[in-house]
Tab-separated table of C-alpha atoms (C1' of nucleotides) in Angstrom:
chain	number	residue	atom	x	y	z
A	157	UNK	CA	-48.181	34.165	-58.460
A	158	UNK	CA	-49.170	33.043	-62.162
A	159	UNK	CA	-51.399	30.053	-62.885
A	160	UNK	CA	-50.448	26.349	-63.685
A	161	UNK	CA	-50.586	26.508	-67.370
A	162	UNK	CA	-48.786	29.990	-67.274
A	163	UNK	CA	-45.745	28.462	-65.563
A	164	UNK	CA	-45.781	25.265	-67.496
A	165	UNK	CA	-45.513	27.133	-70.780
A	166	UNK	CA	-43.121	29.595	-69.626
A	167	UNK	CA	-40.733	26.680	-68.642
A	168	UNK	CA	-41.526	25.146	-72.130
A	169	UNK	CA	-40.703	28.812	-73.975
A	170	UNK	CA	-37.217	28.269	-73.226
A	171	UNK	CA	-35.137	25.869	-75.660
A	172	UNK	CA	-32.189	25.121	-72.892
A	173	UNK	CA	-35.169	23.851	-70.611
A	174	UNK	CA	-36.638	21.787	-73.470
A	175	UNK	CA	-32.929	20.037	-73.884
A	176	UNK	CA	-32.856	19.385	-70.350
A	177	UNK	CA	-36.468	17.456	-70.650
A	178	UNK	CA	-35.509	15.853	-73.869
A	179	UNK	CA	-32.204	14.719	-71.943
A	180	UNK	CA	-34.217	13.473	-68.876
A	181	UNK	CA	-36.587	11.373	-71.170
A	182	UNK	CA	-33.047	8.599	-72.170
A	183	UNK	CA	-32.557	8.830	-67.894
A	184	UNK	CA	-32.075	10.929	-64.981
A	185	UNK	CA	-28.733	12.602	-64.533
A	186	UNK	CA	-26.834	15.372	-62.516
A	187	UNK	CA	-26.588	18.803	-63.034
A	188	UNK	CA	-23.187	18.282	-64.327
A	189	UNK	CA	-24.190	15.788	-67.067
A	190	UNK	CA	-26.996	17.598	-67.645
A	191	UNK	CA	-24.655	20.952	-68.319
A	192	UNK	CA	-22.151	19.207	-70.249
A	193	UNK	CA	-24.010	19.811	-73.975
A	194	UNK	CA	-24.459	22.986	-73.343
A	195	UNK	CA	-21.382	26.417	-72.876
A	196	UNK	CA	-23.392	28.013	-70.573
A	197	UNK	CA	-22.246	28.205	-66.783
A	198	UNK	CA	-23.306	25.543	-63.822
A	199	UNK	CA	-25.439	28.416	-61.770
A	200	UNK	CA	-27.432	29.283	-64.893
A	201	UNK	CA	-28.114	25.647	-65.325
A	202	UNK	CA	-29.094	24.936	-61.605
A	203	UNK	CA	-32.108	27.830	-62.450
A	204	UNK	CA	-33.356	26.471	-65.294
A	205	UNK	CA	-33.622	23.388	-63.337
A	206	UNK	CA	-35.194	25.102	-60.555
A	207	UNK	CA	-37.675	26.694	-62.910
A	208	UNK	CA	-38.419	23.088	-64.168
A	209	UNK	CA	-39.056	21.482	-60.955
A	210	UNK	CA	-40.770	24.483	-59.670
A	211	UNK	CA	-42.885	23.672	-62.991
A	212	UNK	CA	-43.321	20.069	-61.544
A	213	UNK	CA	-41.813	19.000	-65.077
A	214	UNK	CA	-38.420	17.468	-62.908
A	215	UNK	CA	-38.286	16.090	-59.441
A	216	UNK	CA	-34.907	15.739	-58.077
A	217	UNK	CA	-33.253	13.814	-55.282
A	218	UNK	CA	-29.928	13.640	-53.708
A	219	UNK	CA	-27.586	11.178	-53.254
A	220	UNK	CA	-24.027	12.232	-51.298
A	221	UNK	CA	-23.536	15.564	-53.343
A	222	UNK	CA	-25.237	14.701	-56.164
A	223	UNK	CA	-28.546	15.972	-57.154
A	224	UNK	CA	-30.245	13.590	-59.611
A	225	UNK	CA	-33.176	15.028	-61.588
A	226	UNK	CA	-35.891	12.912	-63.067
A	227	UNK	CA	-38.701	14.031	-65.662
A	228	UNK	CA	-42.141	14.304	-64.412
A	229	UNK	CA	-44.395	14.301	-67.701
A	230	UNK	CA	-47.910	14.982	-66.003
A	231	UNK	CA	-47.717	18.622	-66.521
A	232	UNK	CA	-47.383	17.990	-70.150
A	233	UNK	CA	-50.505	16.246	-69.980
A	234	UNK	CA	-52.193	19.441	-68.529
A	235	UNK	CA	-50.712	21.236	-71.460
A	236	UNK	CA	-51.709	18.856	-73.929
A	237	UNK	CA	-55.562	18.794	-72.263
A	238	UNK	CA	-55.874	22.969	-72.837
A	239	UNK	CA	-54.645	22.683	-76.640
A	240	UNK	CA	-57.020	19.342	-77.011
A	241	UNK	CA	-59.663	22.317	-77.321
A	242	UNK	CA	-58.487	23.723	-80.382
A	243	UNK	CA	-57.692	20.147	-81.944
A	244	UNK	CA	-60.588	20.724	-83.835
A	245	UNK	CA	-59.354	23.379	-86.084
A	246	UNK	CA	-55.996	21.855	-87.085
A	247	UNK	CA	-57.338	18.119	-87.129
A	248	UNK	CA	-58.627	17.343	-90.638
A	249	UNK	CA	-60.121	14.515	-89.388
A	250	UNK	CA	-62.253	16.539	-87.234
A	251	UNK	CA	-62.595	19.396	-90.003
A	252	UNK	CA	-64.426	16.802	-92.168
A	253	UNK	CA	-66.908	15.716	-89.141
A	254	UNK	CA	-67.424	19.223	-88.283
A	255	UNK	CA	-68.149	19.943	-91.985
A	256	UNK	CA	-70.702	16.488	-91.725
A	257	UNK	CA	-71.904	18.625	-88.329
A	258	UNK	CA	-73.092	21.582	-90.218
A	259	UNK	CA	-74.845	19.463	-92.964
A	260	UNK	CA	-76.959	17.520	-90.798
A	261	UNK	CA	-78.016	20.976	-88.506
A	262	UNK	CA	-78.581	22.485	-92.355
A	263	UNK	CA	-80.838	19.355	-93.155
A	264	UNK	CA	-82.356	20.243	-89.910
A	265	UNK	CA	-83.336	23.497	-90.920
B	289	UNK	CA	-33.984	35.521	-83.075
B	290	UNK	CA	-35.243	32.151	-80.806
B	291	UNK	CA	-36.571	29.281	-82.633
B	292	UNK	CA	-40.339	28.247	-83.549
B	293	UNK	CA	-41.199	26.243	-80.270
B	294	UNK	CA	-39.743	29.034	-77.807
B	295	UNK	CA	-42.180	31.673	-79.404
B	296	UNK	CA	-45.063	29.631	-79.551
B	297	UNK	CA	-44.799	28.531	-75.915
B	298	UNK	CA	-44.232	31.612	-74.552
B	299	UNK	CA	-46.838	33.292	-76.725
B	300	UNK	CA	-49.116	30.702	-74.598
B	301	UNK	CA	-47.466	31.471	-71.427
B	302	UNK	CA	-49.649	34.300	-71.059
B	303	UNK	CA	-52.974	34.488	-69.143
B	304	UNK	CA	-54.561	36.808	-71.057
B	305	UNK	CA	-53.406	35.727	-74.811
B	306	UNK	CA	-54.694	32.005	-73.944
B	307	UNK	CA	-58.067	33.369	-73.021
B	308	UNK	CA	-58.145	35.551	-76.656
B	309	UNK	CA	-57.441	32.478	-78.465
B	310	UNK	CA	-60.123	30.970	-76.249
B	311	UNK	CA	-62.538	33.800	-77.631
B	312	UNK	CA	-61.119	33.514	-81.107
B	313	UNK	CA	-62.411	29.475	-80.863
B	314	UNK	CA	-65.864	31.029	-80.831
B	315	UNK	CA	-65.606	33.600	-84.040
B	316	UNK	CA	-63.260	36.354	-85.305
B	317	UNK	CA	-63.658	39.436	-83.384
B	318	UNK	CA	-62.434	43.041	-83.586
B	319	UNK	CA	-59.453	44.026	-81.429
B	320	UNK	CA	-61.926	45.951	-78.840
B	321	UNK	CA	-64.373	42.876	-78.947
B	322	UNK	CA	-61.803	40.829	-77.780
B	323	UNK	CA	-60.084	43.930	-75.093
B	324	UNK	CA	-64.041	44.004	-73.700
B	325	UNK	CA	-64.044	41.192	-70.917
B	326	UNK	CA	-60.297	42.624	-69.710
B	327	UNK	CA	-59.527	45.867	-67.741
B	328	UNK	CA	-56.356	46.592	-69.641
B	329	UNK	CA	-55.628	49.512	-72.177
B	330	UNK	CA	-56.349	48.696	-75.411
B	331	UNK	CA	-52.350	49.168	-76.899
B	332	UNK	CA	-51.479	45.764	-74.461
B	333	UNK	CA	-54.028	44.137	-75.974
B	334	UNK	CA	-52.717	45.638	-79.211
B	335	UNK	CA	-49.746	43.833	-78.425
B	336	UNK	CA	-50.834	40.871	-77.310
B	337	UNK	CA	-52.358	40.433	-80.579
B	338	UNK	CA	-49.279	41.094	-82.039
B	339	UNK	CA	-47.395	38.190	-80.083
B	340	UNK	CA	-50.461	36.045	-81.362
B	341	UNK	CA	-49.824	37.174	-84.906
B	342	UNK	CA	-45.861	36.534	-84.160
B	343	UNK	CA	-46.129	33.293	-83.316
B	344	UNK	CA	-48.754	32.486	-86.467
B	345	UNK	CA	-51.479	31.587	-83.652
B	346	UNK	CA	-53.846	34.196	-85.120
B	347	UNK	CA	-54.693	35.789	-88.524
B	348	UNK	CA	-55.627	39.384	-89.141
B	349	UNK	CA	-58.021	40.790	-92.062
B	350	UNK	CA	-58.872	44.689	-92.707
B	351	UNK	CA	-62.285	45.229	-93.114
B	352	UNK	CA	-62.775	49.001	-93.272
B	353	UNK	CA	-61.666	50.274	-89.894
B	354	UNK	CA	-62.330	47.153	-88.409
B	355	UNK	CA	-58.967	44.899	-87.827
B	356	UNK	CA	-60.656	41.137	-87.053
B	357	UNK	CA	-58.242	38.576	-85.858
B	358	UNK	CA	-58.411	34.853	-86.472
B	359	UNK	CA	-57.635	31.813	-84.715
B	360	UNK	CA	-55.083	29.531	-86.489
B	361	UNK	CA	-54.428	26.140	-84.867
B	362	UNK	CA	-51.390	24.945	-86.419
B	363	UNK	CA	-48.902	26.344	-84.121
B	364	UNK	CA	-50.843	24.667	-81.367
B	365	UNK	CA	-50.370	21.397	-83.773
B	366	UNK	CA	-46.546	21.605	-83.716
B	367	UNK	CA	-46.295	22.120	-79.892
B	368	UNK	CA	-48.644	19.306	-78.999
B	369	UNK	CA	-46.445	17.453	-81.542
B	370	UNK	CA	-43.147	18.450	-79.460
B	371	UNK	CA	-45.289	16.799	-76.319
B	372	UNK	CA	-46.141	13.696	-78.206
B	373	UNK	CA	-42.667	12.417	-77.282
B	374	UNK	CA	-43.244	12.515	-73.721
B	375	UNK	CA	-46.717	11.147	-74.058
B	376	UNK	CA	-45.435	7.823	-72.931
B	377	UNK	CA	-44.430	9.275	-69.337
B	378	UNK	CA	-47.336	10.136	-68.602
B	379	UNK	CA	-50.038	8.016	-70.095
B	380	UNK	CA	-51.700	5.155	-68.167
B	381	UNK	CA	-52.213	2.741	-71.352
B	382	UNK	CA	-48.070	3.809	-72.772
B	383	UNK	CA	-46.873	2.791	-69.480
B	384	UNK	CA	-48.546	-0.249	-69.307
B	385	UNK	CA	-47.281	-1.119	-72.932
B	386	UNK	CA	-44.101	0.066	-71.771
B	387	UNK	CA	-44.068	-2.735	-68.805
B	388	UNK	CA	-44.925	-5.145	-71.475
B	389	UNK	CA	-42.391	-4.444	-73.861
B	390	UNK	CA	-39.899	-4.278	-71.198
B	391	UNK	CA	-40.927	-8.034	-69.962
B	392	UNK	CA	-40.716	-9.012	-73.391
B	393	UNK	CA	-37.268	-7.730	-74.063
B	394	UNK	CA	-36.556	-9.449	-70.538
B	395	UNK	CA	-37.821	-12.243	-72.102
B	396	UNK	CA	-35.755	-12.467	-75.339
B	397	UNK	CA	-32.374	-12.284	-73.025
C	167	DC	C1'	-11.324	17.945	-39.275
C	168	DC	C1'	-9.796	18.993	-44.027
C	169	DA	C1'	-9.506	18.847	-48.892
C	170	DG	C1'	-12.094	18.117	-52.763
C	171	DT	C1'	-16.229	17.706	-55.584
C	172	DA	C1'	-21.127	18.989	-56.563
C	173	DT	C1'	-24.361	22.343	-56.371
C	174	DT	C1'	-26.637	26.501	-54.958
C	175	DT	C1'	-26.933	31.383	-53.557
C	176	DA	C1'	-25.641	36.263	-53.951
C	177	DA	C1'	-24.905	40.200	-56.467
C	178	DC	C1'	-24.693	42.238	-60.523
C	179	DG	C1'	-25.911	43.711	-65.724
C	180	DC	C1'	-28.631	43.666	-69.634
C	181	DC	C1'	-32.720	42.931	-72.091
C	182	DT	C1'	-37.491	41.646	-72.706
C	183	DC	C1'	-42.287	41.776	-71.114
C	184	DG	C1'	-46.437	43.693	-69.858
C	185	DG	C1'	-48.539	47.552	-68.426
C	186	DT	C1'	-49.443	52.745	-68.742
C	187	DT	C1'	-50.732	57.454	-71.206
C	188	DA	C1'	-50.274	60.448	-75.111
C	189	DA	C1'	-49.792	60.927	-79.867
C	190	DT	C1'	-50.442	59.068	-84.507
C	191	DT	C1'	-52.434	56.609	-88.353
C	192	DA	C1'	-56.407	54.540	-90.958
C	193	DA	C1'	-60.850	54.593	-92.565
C	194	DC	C1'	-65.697	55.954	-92.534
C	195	DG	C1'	-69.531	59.087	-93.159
C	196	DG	C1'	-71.899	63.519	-93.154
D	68	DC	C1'	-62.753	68.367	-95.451
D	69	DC	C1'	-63.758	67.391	-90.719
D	70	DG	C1'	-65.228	64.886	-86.847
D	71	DT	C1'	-65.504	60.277	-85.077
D	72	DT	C1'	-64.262	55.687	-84.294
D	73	DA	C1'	-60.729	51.872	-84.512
D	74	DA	C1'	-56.327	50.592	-83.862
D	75	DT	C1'	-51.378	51.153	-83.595
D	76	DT	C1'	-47.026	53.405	-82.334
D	77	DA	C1'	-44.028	56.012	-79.187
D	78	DA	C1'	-42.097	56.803	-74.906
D	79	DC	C1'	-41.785	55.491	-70.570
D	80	DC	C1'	-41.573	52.397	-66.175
D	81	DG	C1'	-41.169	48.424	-62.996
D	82	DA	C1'	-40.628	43.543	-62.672
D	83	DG	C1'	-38.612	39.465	-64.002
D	84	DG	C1'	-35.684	36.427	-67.108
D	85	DC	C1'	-31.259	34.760	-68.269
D	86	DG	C1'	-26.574	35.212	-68.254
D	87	DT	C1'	-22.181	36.150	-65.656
D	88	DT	C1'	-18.507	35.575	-61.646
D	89	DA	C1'	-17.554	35.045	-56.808
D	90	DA	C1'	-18.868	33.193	-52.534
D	91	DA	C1'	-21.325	29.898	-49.767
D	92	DT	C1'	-23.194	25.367	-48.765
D	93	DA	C1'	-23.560	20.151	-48.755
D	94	DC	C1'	-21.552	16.080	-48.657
D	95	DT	C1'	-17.650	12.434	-48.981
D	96	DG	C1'	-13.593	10.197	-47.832
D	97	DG	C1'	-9.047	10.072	-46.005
DNA sequence: CCAGTATTTAACGCCTCGGTTAATTAACGG
DNA sequence: CCGTTAATTAACCGAGGCGTTAAATACTGG
């Protein structure tokens, strides 16, 4: 079985799955509302939100025969905390301290 | 051909690509500098390289038989930007805000 | 219990992914 | 030019992803 990250990012790769979330974020719904933007059939969208809670990105509950799914954001966070690392070399903010880094260790020298 | 997001997510859904780019933080390295710490053939690291490339999270230069590779950020910039939205489900201080806004609006009414 | 609605599971097809080995290309250096 | 080293491409394979339709399951309400 693949790692955390692995699985969080595969769920993200997929733009149906990134609807779903971006659905989920106005309020939880049903796998029928939550199929009803998109022409693709009710089983395919019952896996992608299998591959989202299995993700931990969704939780889901029932109530009678409906299955209400809910966004769970905290394995976004764990996403956001491996890229943090490379803020550094997009962040020009952080480009011009790193550049004030190297002048001061030069001065060192 | 999918969009932006999908192939930058799933270019980081991989195990062994994440820890290249976590090489690549270091310096630029040759393609069998950076297949060293892995026991696979050199062509799937080849091609993991080229999924990097792909999905703009890497550079390449020629330097006589030498191919180095690059680490470029700014993919890593638009996907933590796609997460930003969701920031507020998962973030201590947002959701705290979030009450507070939501007792002010409670107020207003 | 039965009919109806919501959802999942099963079984299938197609395509991509990630690995392999063997062959090819690119560039250097004697 | 030839041998060597670096890297990619070609051809193949097995596993898994994402879609389909048909069948099964879960639950409600009369």
């Amino acid at each position: 079985m693949p790692d955390r990250l692995s699985v969080i990012f595969s769920a993200l790769a997929d733009p149906t799955r990134r609807a779903i979330l971006a659905r989920l974020a106005d309020s939880e719904a049903t796998v029928n509302e939550l199929a009803e933007p998109f022409d693709i059939s009710l089983p395919a969208i019952s896996r992608h939100l299998k591959v989202l809670e299995n993700a931990g990105l969704i939780s889901r509950s029932r109530s009678a025969q409906w299955r209400s799914s809910r966004l769970e954001a905290a394995p976004l966070r764990e996403a956001t905390a491996w890229m943090e690392r490379y803020r550094r070399y997009w962040d020009d903010n952080l480009d011009r301290l790193d550049a004030h880094l190297k002048r001061i260790q030069e001065d060192d020298q």
